[in-house]
PDB file of C-alpha atoms in Angstrom:
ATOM      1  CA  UNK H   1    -139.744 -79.495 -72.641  1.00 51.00           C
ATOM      2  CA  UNK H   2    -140.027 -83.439 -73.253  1.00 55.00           C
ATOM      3  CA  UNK H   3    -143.824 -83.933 -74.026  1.00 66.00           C
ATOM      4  CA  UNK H   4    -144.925 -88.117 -73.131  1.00 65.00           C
ATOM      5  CA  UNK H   5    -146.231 -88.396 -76.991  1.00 65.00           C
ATOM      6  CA  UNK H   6    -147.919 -91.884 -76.564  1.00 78.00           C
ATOM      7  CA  UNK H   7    -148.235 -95.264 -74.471  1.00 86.00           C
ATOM      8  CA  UNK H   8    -147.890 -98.402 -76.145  1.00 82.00           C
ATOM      9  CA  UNK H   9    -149.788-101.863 -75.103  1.00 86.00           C
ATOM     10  CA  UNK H  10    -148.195-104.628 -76.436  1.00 85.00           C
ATOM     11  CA  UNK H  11    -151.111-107.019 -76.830  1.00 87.00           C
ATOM     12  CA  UNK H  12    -151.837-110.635 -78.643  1.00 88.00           C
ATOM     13  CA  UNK H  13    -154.631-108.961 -80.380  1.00 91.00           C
ATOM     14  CA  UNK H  14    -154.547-105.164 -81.000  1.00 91.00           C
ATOM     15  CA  UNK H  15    -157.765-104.890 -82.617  1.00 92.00           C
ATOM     16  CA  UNK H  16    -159.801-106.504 -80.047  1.00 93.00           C
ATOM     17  CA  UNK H  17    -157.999-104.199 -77.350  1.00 93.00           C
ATOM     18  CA  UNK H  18    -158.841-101.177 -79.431  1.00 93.00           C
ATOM     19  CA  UNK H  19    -161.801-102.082 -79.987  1.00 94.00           C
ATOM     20  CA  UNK H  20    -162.317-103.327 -76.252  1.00 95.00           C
ATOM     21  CA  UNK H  21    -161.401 -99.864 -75.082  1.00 94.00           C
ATOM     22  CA  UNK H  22    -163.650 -97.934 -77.415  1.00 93.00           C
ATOM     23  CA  UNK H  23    -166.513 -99.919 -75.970  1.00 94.00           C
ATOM     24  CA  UNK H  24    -165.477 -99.645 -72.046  1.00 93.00           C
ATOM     25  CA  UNK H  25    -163.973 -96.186 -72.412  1.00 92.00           C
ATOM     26  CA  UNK H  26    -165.334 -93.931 -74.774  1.00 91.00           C
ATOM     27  CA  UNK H  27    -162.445 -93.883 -76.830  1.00 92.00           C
ATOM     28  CA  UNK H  28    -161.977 -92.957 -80.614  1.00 90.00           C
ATOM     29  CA  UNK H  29    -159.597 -94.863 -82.750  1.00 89.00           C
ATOM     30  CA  UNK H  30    -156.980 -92.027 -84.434  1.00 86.00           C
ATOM     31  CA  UNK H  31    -154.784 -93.991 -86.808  1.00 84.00           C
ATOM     32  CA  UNK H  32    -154.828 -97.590 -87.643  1.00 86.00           C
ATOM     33  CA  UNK H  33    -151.718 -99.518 -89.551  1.00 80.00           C
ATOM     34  CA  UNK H  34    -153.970-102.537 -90.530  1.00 83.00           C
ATOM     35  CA  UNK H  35    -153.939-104.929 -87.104  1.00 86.00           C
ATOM     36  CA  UNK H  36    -150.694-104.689 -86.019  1.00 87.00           C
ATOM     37  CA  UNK H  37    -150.857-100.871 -84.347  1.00 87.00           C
ATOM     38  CA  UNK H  38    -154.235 -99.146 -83.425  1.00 91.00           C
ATOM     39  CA  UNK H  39    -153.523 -95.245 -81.679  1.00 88.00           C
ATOM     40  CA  UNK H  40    -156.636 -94.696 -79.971  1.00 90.00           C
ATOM     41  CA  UNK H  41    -157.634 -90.722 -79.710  1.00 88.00           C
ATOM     42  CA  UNK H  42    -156.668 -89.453 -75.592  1.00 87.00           C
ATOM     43  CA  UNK H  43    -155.754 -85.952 -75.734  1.00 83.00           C
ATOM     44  CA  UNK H  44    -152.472 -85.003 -75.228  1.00 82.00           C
ATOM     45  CA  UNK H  45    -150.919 -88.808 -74.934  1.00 85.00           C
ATOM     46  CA  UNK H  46    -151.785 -91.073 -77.533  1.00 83.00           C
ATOM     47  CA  UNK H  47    -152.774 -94.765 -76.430  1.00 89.00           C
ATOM     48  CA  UNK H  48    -151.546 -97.304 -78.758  1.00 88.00           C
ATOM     49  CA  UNK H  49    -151.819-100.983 -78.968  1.00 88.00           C
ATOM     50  CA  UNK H  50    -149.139-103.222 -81.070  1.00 86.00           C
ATOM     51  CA  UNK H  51    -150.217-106.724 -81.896  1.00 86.00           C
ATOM     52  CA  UNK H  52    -147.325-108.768 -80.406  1.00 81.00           C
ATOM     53  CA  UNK H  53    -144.952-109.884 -83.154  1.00 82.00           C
ATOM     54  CA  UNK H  54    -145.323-106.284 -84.448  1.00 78.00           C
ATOM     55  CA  UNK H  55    -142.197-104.483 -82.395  1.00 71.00           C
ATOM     56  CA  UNK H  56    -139.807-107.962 -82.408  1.00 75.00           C
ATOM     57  CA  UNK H  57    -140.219-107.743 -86.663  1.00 76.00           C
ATOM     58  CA  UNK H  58    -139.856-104.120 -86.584  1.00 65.00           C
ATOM     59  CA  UNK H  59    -136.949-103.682 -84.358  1.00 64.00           C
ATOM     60  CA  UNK H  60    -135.428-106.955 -84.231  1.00 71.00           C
ATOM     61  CA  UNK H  61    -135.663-107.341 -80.419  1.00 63.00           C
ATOM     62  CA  UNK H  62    -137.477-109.486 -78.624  1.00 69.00           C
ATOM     63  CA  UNK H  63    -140.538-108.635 -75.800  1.00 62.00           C
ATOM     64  CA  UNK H  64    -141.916-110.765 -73.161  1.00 61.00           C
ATOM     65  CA  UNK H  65    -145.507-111.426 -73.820  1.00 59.00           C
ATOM     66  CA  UNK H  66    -147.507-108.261 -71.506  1.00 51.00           C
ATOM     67  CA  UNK H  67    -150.858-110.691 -71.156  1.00 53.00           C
ATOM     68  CA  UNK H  68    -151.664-111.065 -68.078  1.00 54.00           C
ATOM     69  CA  UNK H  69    -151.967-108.631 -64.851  1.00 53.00           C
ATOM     70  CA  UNK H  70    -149.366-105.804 -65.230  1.00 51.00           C
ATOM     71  CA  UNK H  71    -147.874-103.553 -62.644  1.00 54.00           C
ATOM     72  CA  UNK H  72    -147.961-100.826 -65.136  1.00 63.00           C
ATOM     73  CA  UNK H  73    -151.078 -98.236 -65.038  1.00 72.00           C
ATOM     74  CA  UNK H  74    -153.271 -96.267 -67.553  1.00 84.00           C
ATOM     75  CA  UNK H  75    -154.940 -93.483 -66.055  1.00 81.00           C
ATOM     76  CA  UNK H  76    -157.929 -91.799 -67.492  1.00 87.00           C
ATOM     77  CA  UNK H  77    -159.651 -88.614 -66.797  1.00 82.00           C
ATOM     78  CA  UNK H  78    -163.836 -88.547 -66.823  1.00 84.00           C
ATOM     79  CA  UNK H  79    -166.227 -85.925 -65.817  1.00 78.00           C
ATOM     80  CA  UNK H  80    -168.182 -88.794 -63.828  1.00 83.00           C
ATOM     81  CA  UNK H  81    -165.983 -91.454 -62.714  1.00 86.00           C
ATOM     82  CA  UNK H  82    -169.106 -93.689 -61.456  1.00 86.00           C
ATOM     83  CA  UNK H  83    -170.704 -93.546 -65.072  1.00 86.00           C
ATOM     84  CA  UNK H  84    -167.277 -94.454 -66.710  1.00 89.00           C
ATOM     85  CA  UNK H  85    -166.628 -97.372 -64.032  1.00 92.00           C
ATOM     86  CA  UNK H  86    -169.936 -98.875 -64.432  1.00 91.00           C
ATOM     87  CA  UNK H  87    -169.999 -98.795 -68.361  1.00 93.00           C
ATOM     88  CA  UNK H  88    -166.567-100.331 -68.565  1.00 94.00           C
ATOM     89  CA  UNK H  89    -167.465-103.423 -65.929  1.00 94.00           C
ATOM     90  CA  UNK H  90    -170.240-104.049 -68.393  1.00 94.00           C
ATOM     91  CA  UNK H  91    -168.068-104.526 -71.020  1.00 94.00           C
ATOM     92  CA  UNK H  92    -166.311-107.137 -69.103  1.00 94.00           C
ATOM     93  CA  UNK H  93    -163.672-105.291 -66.704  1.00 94.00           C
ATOM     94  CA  UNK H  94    -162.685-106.746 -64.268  1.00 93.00           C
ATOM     95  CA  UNK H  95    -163.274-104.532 -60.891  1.00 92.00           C
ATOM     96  CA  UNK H  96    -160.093-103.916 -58.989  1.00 89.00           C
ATOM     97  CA  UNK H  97    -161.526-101.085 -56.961  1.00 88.00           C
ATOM     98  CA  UNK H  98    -165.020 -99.269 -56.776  1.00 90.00           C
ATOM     99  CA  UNK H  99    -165.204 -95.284 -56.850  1.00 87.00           C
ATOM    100  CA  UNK H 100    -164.151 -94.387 -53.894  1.00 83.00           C
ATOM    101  CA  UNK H 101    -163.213 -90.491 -52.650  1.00 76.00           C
ATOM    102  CA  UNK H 102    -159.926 -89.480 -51.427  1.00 70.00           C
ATOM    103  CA  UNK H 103    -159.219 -86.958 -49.375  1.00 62.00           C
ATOM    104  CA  UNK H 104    -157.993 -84.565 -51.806  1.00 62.00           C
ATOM    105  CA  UNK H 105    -161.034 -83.982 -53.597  1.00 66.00           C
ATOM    106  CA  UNK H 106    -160.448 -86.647 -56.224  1.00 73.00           C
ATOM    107  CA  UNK H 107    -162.982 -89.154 -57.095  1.00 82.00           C
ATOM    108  CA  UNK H 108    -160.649 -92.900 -58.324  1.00 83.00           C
ATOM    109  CA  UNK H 109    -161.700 -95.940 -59.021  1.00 89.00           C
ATOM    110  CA  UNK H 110    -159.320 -99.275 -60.928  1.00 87.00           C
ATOM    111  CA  UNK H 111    -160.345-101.683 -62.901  1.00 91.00           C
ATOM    112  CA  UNK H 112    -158.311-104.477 -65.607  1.00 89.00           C
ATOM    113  CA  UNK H 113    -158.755-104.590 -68.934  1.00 90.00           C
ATOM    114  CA  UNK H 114    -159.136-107.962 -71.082  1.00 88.00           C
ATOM    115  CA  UNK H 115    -155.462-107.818 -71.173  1.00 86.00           C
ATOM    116  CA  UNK H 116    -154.721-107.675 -67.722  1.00 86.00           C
ATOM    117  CA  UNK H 117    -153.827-103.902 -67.338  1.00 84.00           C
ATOM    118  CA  UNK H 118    -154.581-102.177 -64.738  1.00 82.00           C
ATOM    119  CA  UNK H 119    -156.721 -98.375 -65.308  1.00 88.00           C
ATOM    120  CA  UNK H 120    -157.363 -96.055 -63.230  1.00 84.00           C
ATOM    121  CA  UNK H 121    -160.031 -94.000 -63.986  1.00 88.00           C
ATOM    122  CA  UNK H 122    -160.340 -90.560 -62.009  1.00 83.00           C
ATOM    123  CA  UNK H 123    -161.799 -87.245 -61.892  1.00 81.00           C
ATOM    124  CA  UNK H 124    -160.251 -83.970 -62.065  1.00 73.00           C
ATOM    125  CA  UNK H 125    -158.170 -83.223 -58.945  1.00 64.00           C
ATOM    126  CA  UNK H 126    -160.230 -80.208 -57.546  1.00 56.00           C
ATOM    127  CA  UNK H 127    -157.407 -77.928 -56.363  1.00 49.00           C
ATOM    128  CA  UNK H 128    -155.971 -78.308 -60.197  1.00 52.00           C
ATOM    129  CA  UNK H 129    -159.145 -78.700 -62.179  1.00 64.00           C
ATOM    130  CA  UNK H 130    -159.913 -75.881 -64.459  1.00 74.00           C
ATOM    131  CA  UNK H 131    -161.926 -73.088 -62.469  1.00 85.00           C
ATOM    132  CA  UNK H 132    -165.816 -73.213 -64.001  1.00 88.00           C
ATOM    133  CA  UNK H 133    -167.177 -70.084 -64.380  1.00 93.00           C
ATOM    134  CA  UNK H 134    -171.134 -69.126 -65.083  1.00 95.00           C
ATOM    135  CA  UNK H 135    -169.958 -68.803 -69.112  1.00 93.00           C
ATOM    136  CA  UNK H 136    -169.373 -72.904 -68.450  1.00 91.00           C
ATOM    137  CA  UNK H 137    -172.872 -73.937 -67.052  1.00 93.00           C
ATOM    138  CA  UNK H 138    -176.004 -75.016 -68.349  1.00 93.00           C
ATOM    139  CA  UNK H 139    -179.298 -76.238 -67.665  1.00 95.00           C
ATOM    140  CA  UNK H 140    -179.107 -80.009 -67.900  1.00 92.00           C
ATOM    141  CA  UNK H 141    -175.503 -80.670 -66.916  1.00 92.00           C
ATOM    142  CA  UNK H 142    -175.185 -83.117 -64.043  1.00 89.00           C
ATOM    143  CA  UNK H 143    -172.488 -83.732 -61.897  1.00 88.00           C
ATOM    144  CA  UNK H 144    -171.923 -86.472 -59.509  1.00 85.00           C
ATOM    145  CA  UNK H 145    -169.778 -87.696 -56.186  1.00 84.00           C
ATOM    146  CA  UNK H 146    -169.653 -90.223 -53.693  1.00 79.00           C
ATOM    147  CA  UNK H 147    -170.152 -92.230 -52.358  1.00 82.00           C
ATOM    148  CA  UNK H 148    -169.687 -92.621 -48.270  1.00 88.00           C
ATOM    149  CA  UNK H 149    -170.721 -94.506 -45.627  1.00 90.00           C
ATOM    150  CA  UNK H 150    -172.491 -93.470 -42.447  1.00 94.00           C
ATOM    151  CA  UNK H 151    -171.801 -95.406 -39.331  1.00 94.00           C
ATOM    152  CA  UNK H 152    -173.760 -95.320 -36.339  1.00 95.00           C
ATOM    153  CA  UNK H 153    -170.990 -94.211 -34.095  1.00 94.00           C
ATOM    154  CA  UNK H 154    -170.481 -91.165 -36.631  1.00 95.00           C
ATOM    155  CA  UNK H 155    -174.820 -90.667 -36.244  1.00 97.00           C
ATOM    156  CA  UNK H 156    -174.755 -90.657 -32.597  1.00 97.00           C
ATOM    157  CA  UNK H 157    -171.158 -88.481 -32.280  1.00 96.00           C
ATOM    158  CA  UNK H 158    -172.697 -85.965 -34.352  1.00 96.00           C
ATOM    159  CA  UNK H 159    -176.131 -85.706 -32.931  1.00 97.00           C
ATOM    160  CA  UNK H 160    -174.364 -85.975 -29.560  1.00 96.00           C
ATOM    161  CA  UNK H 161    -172.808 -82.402 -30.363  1.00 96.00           C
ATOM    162  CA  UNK H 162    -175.150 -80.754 -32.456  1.00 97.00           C
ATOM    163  CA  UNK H 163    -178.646 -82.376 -32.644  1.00 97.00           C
ATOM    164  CA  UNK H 164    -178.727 -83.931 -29.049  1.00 97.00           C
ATOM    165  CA  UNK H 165    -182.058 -85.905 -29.715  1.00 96.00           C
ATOM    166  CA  UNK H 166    -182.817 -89.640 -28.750  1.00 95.00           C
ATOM    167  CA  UNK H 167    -183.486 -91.324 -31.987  1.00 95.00           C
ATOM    168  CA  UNK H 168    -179.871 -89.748 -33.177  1.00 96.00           C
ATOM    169  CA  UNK H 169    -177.925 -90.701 -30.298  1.00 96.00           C
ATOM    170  CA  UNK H 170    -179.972 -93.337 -28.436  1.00 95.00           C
ATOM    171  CA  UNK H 171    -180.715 -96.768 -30.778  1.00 95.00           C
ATOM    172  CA  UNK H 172    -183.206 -98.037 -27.953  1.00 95.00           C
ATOM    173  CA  UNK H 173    -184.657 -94.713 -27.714  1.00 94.00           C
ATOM    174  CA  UNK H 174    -184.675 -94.478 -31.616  1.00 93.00           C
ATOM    175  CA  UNK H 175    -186.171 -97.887 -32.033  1.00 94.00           C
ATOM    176  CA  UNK H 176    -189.288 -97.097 -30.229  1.00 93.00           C
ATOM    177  CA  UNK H 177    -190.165 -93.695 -31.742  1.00 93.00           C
ATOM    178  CA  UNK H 178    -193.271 -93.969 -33.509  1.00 93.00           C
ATOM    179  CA  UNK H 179    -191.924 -92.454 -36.858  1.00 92.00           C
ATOM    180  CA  UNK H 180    -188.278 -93.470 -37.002  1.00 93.00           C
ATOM    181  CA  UNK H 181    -188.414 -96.676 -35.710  1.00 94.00           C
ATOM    182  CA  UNK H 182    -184.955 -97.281 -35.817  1.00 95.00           C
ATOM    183  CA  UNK H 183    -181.503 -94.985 -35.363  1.00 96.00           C
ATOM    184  CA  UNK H 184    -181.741 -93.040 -37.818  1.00 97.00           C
ATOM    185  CA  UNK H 185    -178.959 -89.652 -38.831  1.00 97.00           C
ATOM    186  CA  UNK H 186    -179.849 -85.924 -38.016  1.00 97.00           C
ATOM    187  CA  UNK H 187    -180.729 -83.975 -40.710  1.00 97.00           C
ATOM    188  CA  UNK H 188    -178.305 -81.319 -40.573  1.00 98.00           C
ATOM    189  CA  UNK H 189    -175.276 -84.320 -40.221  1.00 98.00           C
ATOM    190  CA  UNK H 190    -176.906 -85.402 -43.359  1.00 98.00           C
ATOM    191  CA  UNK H 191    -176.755 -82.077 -45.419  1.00 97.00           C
ATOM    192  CA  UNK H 192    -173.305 -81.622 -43.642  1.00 96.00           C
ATOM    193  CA  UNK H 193    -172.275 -85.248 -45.460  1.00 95.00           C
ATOM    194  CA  UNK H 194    -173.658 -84.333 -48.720  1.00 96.00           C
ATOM    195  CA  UNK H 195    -171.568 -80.818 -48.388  1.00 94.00           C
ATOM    196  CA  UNK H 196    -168.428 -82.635 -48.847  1.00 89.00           C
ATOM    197  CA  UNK H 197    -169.491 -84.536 -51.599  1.00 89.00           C
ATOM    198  CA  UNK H 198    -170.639 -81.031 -53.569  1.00 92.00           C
ATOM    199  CA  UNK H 199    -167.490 -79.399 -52.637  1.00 87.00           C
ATOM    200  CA  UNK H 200    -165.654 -82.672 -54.514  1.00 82.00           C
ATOM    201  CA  UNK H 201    -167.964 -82.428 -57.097  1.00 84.00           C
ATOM    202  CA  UNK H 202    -168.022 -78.593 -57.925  1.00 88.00           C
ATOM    203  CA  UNK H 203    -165.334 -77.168 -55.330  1.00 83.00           C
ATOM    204  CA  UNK H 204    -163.840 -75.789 -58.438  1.00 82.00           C
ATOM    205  CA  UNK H 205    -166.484 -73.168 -58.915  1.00 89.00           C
ATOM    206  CA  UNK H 206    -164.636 -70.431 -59.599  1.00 90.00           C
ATOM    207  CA  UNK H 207    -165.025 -68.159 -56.896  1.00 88.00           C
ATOM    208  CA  UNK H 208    -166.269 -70.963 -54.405  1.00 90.00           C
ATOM    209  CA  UNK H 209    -169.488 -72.554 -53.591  1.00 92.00           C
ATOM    210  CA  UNK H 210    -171.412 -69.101 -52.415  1.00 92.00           C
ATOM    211  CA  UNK H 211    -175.116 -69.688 -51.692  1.00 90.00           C
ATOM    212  CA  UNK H 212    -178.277 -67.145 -51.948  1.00 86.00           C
ATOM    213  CA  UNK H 213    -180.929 -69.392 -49.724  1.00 89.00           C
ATOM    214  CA  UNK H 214    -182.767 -72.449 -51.359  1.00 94.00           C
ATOM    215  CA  UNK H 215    -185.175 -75.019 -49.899  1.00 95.00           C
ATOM    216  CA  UNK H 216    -184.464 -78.079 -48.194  1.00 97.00           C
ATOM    217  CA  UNK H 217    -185.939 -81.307 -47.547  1.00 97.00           C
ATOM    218  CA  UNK H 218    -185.773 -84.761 -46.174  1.00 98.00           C
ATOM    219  CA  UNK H 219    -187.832 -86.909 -47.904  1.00 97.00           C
ATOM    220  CA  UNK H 220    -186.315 -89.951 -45.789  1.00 96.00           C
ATOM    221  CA  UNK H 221    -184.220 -90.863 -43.181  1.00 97.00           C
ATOM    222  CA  UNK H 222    -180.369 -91.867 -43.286  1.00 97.00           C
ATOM    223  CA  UNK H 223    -179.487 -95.213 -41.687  1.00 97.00           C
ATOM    224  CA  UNK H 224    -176.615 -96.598 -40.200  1.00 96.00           C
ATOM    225  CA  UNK H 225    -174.792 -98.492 -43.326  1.00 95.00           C
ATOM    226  CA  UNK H 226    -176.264 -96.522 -45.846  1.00 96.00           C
ATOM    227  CA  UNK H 227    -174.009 -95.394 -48.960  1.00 93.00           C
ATOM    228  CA  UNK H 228    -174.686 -91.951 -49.824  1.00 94.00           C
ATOM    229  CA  UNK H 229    -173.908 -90.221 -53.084  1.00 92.00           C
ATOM    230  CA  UNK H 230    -175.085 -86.584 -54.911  1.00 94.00           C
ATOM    231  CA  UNK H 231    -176.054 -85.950 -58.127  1.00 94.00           C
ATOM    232  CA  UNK H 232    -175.968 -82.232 -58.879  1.00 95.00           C
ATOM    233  CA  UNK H 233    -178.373 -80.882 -61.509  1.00 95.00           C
ATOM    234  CA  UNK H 234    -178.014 -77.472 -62.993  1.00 95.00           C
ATOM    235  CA  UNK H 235    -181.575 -75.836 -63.126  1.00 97.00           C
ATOM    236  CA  UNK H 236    -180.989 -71.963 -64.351  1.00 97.00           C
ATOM    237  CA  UNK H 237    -178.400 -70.151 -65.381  1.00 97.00           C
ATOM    238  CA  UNK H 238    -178.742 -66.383 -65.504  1.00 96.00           C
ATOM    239  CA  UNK H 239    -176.156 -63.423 -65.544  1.00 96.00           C
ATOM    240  CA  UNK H 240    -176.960 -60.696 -63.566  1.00 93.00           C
ATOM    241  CA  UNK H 241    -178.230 -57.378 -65.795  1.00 93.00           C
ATOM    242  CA  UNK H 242    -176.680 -54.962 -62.702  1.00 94.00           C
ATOM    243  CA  UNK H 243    -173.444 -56.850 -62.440  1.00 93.00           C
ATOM    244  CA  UNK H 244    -171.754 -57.885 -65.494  1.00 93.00           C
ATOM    245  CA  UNK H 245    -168.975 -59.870 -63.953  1.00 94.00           C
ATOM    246  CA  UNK H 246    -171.378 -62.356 -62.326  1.00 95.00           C
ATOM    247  CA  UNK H 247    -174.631 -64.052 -62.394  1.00 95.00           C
ATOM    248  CA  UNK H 248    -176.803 -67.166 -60.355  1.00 96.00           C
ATOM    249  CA  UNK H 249    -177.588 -70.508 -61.020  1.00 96.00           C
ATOM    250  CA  UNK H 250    -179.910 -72.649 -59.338  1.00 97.00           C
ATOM    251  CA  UNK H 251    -179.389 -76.235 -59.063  1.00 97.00           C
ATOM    252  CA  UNK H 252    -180.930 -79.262 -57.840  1.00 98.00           C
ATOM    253  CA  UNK H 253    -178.700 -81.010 -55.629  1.00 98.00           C
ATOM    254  CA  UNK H 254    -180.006 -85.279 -54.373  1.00 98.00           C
ATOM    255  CA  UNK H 255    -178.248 -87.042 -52.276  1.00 98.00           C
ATOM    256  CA  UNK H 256    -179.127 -90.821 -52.808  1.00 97.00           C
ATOM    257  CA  UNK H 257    -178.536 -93.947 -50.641  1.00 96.00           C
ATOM    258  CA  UNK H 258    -177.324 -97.047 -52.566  1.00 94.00           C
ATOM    259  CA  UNK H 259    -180.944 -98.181 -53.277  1.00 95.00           C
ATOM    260  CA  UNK H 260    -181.394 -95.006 -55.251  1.00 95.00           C
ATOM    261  CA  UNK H 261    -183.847 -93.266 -52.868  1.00 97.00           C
ATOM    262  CA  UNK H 262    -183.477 -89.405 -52.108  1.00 98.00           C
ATOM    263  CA  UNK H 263    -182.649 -88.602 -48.819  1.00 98.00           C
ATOM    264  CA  UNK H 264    -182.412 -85.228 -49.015  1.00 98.00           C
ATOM    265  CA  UNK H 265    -183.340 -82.417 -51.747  1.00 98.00           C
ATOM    266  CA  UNK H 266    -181.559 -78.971 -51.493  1.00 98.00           C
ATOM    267  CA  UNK H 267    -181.976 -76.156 -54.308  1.00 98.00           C
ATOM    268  CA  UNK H 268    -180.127 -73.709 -53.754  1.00 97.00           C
ATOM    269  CA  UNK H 269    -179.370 -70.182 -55.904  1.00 96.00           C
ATOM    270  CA  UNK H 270    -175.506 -69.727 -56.291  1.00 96.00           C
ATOM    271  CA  UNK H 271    -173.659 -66.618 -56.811  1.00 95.00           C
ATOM    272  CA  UNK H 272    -171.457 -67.813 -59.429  1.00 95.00           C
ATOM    273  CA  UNK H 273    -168.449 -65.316 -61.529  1.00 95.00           C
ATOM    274  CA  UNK H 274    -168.669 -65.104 -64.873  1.00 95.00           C
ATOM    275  CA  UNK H 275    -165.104 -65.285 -67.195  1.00 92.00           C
ATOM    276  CA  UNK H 276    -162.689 -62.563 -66.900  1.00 90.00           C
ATOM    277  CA  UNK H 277    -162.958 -60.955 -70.355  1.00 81.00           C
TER     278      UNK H 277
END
């Protein structure tokens, strides 16, 4: 089978991309022939950058110069796709688009490079993400999703159906209550938001997401507007001593608006399966 081996920038300064990338990516340089190639470490597929001048002596022909936006795209893979967007727009990337969640359970966000190259940077795609088992976790791993947006139509719809109470489905009603003082989302549309976001985040449990019972609370209301997003903390990790080919972990699971505030604090015990032997 043809393997892709590498993917070569052709850049007025291939240092100062390599080094560029190492800063806003996370990337590790691999081989270096002086400043006119630089393979930067990716895996599989090996990201190169030639200083310009370098290919035209090498092969004779002749490229236009790639500076500039390009319709071409490098697409990276990160465990947290928020973390990786906001460390390379501090390193002067230019945002394109902000993480956003697509409906198959990927996590995407682009951004340009100092060259004008548009990356993608993505998580794992759940359905072909590597299945975590118990034998994977730890206490002190964190993952993340999100975020989404709650609307006041989608507040009121919901609590119209399953949580038929004024301050969900009434904003005059809602705006005189003496502890909500505004509309403000059910709780249970809330947990059912933040749901979606763990299944993107950890739908590739192996086995599923199975709970044992947890506790649960709303430390403030959501609002019409607000951006929600989870952060997932693994707590415990314990195999079972009757059942060898499983075990439970407890995690910590926040959902956050966009001023960083916890709207809601679940932690749960899953039943998680441990690695085939």
């Amino acid at each position: 089978m043809t393997r892709l081996a590498r993917i070569i920038r052709h850049v007025p300064d291939a240092r100062a991309s390599a080094d560029f990338y190492a800063r806003a990516f996370g990337l590790t340089e691999k081989l270096a022939l002086g400043e006119d190639y630089i393979a930067m470490e990716t895996g599989e597929t090996v990201l190169g950058f030639a200083r310009q001048g370098f290919f035209e002596r090498e092969t004779g022909l002749h490229l236009p110069s790639s500076h500039g936006e390009s319709a071409q795209e490098i697409a990276f893979e990160v465990p947290d796709v928020a973390a990786a967007h906001a460390r390379a727009m501090r390193e002067g990337c230019a945002e394109v688009l902000a993480p956003v969640d697509k409906p198959w359970g990927q996590t995407l966000s682009y951004v340009r490079d100092l060259d004008g190259a548009l990356v993608q940077l993505g998580s794992p795609i759940g359905a072909l993400a590597a299945p975590l088992y118990l034998d994977d976790l730890a206490p002190g791993q964190v993952f993340r999703a999100g975020p989404v947006t709650v609307t006041a139509p989608e507040i009121m719809d919901y609590a119209a159906r399953y949580d038929p109470q004024p301050f969900h489905t009434d904003p005059v009603a809602a705006a005189e209550h003496p502890l909500f003082r505004g509309l403000a989302a059910s709780g249970w549309h809330t947990a059912a938001l933040t749901m979606r976001m763990v299944v993107r985040a950890i739908g590739h449990l192996a086995g599923g997401i199975v709970g044992a019972g947890g506790e649960l609370q709303w430390p403030r209301p959501v609002r019409p507007g607000d951006e929600l997003r989870v952060e997932i903390e693994m707590l415990e990790v314990t195999p079972s001593r009757s059942r060898p080919d499983r075990g439970s972990a407890v995690v910590r699971i926040t959902t956050l608006n966009q001023a960083g505030e916890a709207v809601q604090v679940f932690t749960p015990r899953m039943v998680v399966p441990r690695r085939p032997s």
